[in-house]
PDB file of C-alpha atoms in Angstrom:
ATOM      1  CA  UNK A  11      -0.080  23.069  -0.412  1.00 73.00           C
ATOM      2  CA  UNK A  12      -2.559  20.335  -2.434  1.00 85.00           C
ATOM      3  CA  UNK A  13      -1.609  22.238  -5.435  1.00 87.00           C
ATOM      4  CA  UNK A  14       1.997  21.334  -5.085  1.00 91.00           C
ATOM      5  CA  UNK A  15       1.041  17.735  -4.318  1.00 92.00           C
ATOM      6  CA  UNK A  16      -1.815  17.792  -7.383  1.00 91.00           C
ATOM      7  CA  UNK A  17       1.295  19.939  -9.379  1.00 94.00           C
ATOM      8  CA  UNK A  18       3.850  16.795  -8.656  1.00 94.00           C
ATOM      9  CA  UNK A  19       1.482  14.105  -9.633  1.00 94.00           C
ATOM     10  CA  UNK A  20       0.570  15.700 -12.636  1.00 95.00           C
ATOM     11  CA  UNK A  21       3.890  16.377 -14.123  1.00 95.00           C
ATOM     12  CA  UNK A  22       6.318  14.405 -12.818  1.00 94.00           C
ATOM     13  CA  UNK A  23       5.698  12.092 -15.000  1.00 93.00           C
ATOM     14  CA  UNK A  24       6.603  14.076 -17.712  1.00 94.00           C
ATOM     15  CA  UNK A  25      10.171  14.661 -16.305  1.00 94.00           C
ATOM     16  CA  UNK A  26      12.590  12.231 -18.575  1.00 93.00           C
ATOM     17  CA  UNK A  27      14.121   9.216 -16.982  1.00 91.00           C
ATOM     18  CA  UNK A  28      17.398  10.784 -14.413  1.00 92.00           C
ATOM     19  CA  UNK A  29      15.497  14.016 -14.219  1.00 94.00           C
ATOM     20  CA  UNK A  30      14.733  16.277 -11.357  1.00 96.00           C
ATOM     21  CA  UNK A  31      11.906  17.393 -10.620  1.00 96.00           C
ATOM     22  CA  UNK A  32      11.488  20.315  -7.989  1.00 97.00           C
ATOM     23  CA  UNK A  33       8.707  21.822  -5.294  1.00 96.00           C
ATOM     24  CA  UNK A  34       9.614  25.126  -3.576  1.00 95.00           C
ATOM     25  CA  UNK A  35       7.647  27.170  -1.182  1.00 91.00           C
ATOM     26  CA  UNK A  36       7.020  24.562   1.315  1.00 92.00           C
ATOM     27  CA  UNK A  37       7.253  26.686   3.763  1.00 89.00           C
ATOM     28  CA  UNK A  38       3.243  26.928   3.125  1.00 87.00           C
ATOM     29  CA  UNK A  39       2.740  23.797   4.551  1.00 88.00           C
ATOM     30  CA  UNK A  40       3.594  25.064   7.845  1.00 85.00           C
ATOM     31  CA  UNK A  41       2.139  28.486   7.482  1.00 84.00           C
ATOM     32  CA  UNK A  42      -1.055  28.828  10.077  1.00 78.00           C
ATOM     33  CA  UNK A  43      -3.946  28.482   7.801  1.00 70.00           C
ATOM     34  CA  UNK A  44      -6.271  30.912  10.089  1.00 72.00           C
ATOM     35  CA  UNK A  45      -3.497  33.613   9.439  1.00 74.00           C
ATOM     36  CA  UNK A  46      -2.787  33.036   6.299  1.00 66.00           C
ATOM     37  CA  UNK A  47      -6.040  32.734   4.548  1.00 64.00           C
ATOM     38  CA  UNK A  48      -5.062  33.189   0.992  1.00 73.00           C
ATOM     39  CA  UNK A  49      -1.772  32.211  -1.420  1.00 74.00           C
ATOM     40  CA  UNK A  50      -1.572  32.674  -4.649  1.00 74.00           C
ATOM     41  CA  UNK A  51      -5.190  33.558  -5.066  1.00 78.00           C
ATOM     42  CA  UNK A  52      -6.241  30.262  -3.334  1.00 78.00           C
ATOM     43  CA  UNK A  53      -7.540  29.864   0.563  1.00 75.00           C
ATOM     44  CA  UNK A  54      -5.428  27.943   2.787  1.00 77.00           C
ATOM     45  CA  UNK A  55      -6.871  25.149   4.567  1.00 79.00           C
ATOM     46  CA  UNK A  56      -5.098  22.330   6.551  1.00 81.00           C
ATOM     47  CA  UNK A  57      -1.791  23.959   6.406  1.00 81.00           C
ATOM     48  CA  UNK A  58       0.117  24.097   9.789  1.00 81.00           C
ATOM     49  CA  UNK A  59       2.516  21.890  11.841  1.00 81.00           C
ATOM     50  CA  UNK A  60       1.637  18.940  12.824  1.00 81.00           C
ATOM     51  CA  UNK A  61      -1.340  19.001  10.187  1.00 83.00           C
ATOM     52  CA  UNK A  62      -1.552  16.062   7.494  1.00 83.00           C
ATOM     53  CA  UNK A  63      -2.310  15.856   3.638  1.00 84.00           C
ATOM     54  CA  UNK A  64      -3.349  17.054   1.816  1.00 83.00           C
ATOM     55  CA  UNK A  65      -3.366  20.876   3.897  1.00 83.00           C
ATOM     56  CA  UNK A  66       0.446  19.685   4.449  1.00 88.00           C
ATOM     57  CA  UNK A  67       2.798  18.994   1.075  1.00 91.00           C
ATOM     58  CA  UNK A  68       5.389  17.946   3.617  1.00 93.00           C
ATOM     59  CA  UNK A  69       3.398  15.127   5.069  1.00 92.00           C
ATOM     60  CA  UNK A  70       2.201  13.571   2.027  1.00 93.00           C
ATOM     61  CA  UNK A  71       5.925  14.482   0.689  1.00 95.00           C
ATOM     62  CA  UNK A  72       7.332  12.054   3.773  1.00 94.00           C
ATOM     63  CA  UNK A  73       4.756   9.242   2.712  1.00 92.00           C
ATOM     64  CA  UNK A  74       7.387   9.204  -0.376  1.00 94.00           C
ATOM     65  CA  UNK A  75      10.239   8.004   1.980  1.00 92.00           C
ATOM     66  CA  UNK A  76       8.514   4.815   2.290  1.00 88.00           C
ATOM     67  CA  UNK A  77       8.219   3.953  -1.669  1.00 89.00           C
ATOM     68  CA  UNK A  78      11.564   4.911  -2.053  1.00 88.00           C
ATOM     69  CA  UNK A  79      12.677   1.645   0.628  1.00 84.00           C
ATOM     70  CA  UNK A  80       9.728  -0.523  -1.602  1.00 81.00           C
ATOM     71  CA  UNK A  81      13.080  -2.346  -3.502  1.00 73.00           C
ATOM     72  CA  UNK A  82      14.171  -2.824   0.274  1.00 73.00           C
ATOM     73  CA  UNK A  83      11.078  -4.451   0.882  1.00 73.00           C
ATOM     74  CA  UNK A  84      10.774  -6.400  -1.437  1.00 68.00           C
ATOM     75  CA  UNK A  85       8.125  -5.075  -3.013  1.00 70.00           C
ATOM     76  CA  UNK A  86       9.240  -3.416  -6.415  1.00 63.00           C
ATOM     77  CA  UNK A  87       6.836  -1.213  -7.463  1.00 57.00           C
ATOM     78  CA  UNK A  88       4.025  -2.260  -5.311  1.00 69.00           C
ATOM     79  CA  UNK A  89       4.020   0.226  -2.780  1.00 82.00           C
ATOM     80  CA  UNK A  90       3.009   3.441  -3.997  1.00 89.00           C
ATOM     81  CA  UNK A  91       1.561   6.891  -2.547  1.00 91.00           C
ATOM     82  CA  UNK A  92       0.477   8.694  -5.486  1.00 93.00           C
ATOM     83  CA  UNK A  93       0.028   5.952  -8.017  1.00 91.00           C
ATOM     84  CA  UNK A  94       2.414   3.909  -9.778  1.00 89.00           C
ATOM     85  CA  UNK A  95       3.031   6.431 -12.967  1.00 89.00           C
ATOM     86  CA  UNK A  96       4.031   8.885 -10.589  1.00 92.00           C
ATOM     87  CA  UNK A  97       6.199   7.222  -7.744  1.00 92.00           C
ATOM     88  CA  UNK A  98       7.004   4.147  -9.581  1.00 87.00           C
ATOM     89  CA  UNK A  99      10.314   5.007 -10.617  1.00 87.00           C
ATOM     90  CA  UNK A 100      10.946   7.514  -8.014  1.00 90.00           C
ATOM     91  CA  UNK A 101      14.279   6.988  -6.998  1.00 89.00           C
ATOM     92  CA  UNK A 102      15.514  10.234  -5.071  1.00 92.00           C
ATOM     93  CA  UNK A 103      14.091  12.415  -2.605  1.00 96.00           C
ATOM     94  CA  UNK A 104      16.058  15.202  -0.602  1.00 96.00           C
ATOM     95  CA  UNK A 105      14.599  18.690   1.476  1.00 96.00           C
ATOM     96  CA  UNK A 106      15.799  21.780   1.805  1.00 96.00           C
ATOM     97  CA  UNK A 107      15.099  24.796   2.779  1.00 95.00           C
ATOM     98  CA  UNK A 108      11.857  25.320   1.747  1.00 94.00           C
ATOM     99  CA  UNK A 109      12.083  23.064  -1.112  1.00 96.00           C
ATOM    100  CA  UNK A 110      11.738  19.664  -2.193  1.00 97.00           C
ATOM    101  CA  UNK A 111      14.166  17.169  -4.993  1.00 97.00           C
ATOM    102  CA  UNK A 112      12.376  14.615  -6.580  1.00 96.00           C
ATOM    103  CA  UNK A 113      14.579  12.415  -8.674  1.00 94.00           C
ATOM    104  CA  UNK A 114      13.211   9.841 -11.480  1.00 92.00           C
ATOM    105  CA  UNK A 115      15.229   6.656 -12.133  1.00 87.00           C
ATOM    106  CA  UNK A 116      17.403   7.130 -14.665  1.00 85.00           C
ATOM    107  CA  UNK A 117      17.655   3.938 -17.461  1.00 79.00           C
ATOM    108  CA  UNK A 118      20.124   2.093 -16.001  1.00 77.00           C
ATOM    109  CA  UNK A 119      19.013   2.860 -12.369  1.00 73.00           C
ATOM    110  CA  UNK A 120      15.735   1.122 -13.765  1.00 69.00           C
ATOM    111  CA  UNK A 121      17.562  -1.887 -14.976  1.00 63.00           C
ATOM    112  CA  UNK A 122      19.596  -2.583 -11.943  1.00 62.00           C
ATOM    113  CA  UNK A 123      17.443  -2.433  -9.555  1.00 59.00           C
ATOM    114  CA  UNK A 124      15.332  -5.236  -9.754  1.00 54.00           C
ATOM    115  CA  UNK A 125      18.796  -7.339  -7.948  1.00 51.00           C
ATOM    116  CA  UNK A 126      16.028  -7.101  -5.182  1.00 54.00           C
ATOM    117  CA  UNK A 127      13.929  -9.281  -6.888  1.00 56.00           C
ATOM    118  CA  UNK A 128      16.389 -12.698  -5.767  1.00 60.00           C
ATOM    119  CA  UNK A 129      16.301 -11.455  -2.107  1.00 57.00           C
ATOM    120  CA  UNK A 130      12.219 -11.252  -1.854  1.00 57.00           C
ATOM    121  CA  UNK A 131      12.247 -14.938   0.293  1.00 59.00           C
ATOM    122  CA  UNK A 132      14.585 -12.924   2.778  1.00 60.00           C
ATOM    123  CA  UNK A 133      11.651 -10.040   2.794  1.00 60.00           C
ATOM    124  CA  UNK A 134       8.980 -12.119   3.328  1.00 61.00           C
ATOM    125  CA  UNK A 135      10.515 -12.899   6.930  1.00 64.00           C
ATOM    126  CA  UNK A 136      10.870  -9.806   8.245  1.00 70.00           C
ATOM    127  CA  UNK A 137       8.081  -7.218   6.089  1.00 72.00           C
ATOM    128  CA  UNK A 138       4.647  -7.740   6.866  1.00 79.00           C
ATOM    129  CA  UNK A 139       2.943  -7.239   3.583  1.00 77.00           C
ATOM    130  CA  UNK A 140      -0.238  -6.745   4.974  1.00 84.00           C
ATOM    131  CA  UNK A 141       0.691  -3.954   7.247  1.00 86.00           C
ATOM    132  CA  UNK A 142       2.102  -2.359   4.141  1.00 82.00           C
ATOM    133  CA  UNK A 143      -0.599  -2.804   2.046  1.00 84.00           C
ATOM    134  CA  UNK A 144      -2.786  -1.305   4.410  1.00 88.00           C
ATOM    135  CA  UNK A 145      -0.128   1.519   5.399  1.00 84.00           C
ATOM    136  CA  UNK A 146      -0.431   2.345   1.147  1.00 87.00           C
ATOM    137  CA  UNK A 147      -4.393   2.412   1.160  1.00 89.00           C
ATOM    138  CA  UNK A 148      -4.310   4.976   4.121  1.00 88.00           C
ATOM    139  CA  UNK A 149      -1.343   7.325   2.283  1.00 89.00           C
ATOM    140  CA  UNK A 150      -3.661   7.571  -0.855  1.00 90.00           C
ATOM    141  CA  UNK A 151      -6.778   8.493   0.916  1.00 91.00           C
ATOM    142  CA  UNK A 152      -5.364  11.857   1.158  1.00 88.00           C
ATOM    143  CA  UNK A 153      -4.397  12.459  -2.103  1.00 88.00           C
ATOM    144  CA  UNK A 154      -5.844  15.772  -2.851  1.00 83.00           C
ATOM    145  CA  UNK A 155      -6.782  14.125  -6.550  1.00 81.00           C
TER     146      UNK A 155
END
């Protein structure tokens, strides 16, 4: 499971602007790691329900759900999980069985968005920016990079 996290922040990136960008075999992340020593050549460590990041892809994966509400925030590209290159224009995330959909911004997605930006004296009322802040400082910690 930190290789598919490591995997995502390494090439993601590289996926063009609209692309998708896809993690399967997530079904790891839940798999007991005292019964499932080894995957793929690799020991397993961390991995069960309930378990965090990096052991769990799916945790650090649902850290994602709160940069993709950032524009909500008011925050633009300010809150970010696995650093700015990689989540910054994140723009879709959807599970499935076993699998995970990460979807880049595409151009124009890139150029609309920032609409936000006239609302941010609305945000500042009801996000606490501090709380965030500190929220995006604890999500990074387990970064498995």
């Amino acid at each position: 499971p930190p290789l598919q996290i490591y995997s995502l922040a390494r090439l993601l990136p590289a996926v063009r602007p609209g692309g998708f960008f896809v993690i399967e075999d997530l079904e790891t992340s839940y798999w007991n790691s005292k019964s499932q020593p080894h995957i793929y050549g690799r020991v397993l460590q961390g991995a069960g329900i309930g378990e965090n990041a990096p052991g769990n892809a799916v945790s650090k994966l649902k850290e994602l759900v709160e940069v993709l509400f950032r524009w909500h925030m008011g925050l633009e590209q300010n809150v970010s999980v696995l650093g700015p290159e990689v989540d910054g224009d994140l723009f879709d995330l959807t599970f499935g069985a076993g699998l995970a959909i990460l979807g880049r911004a595409s151009l124009e997605e890139a150029i609309h968005v920032p609409w936000f930006k006239d609302l941010k004296p609305f945000f500042h009322h009801y996000v606490d920016f501090e709380s965030v802040q500190r929220w995006t400082e604890r999500a990074r910690e387990t970064n498995p990079f």
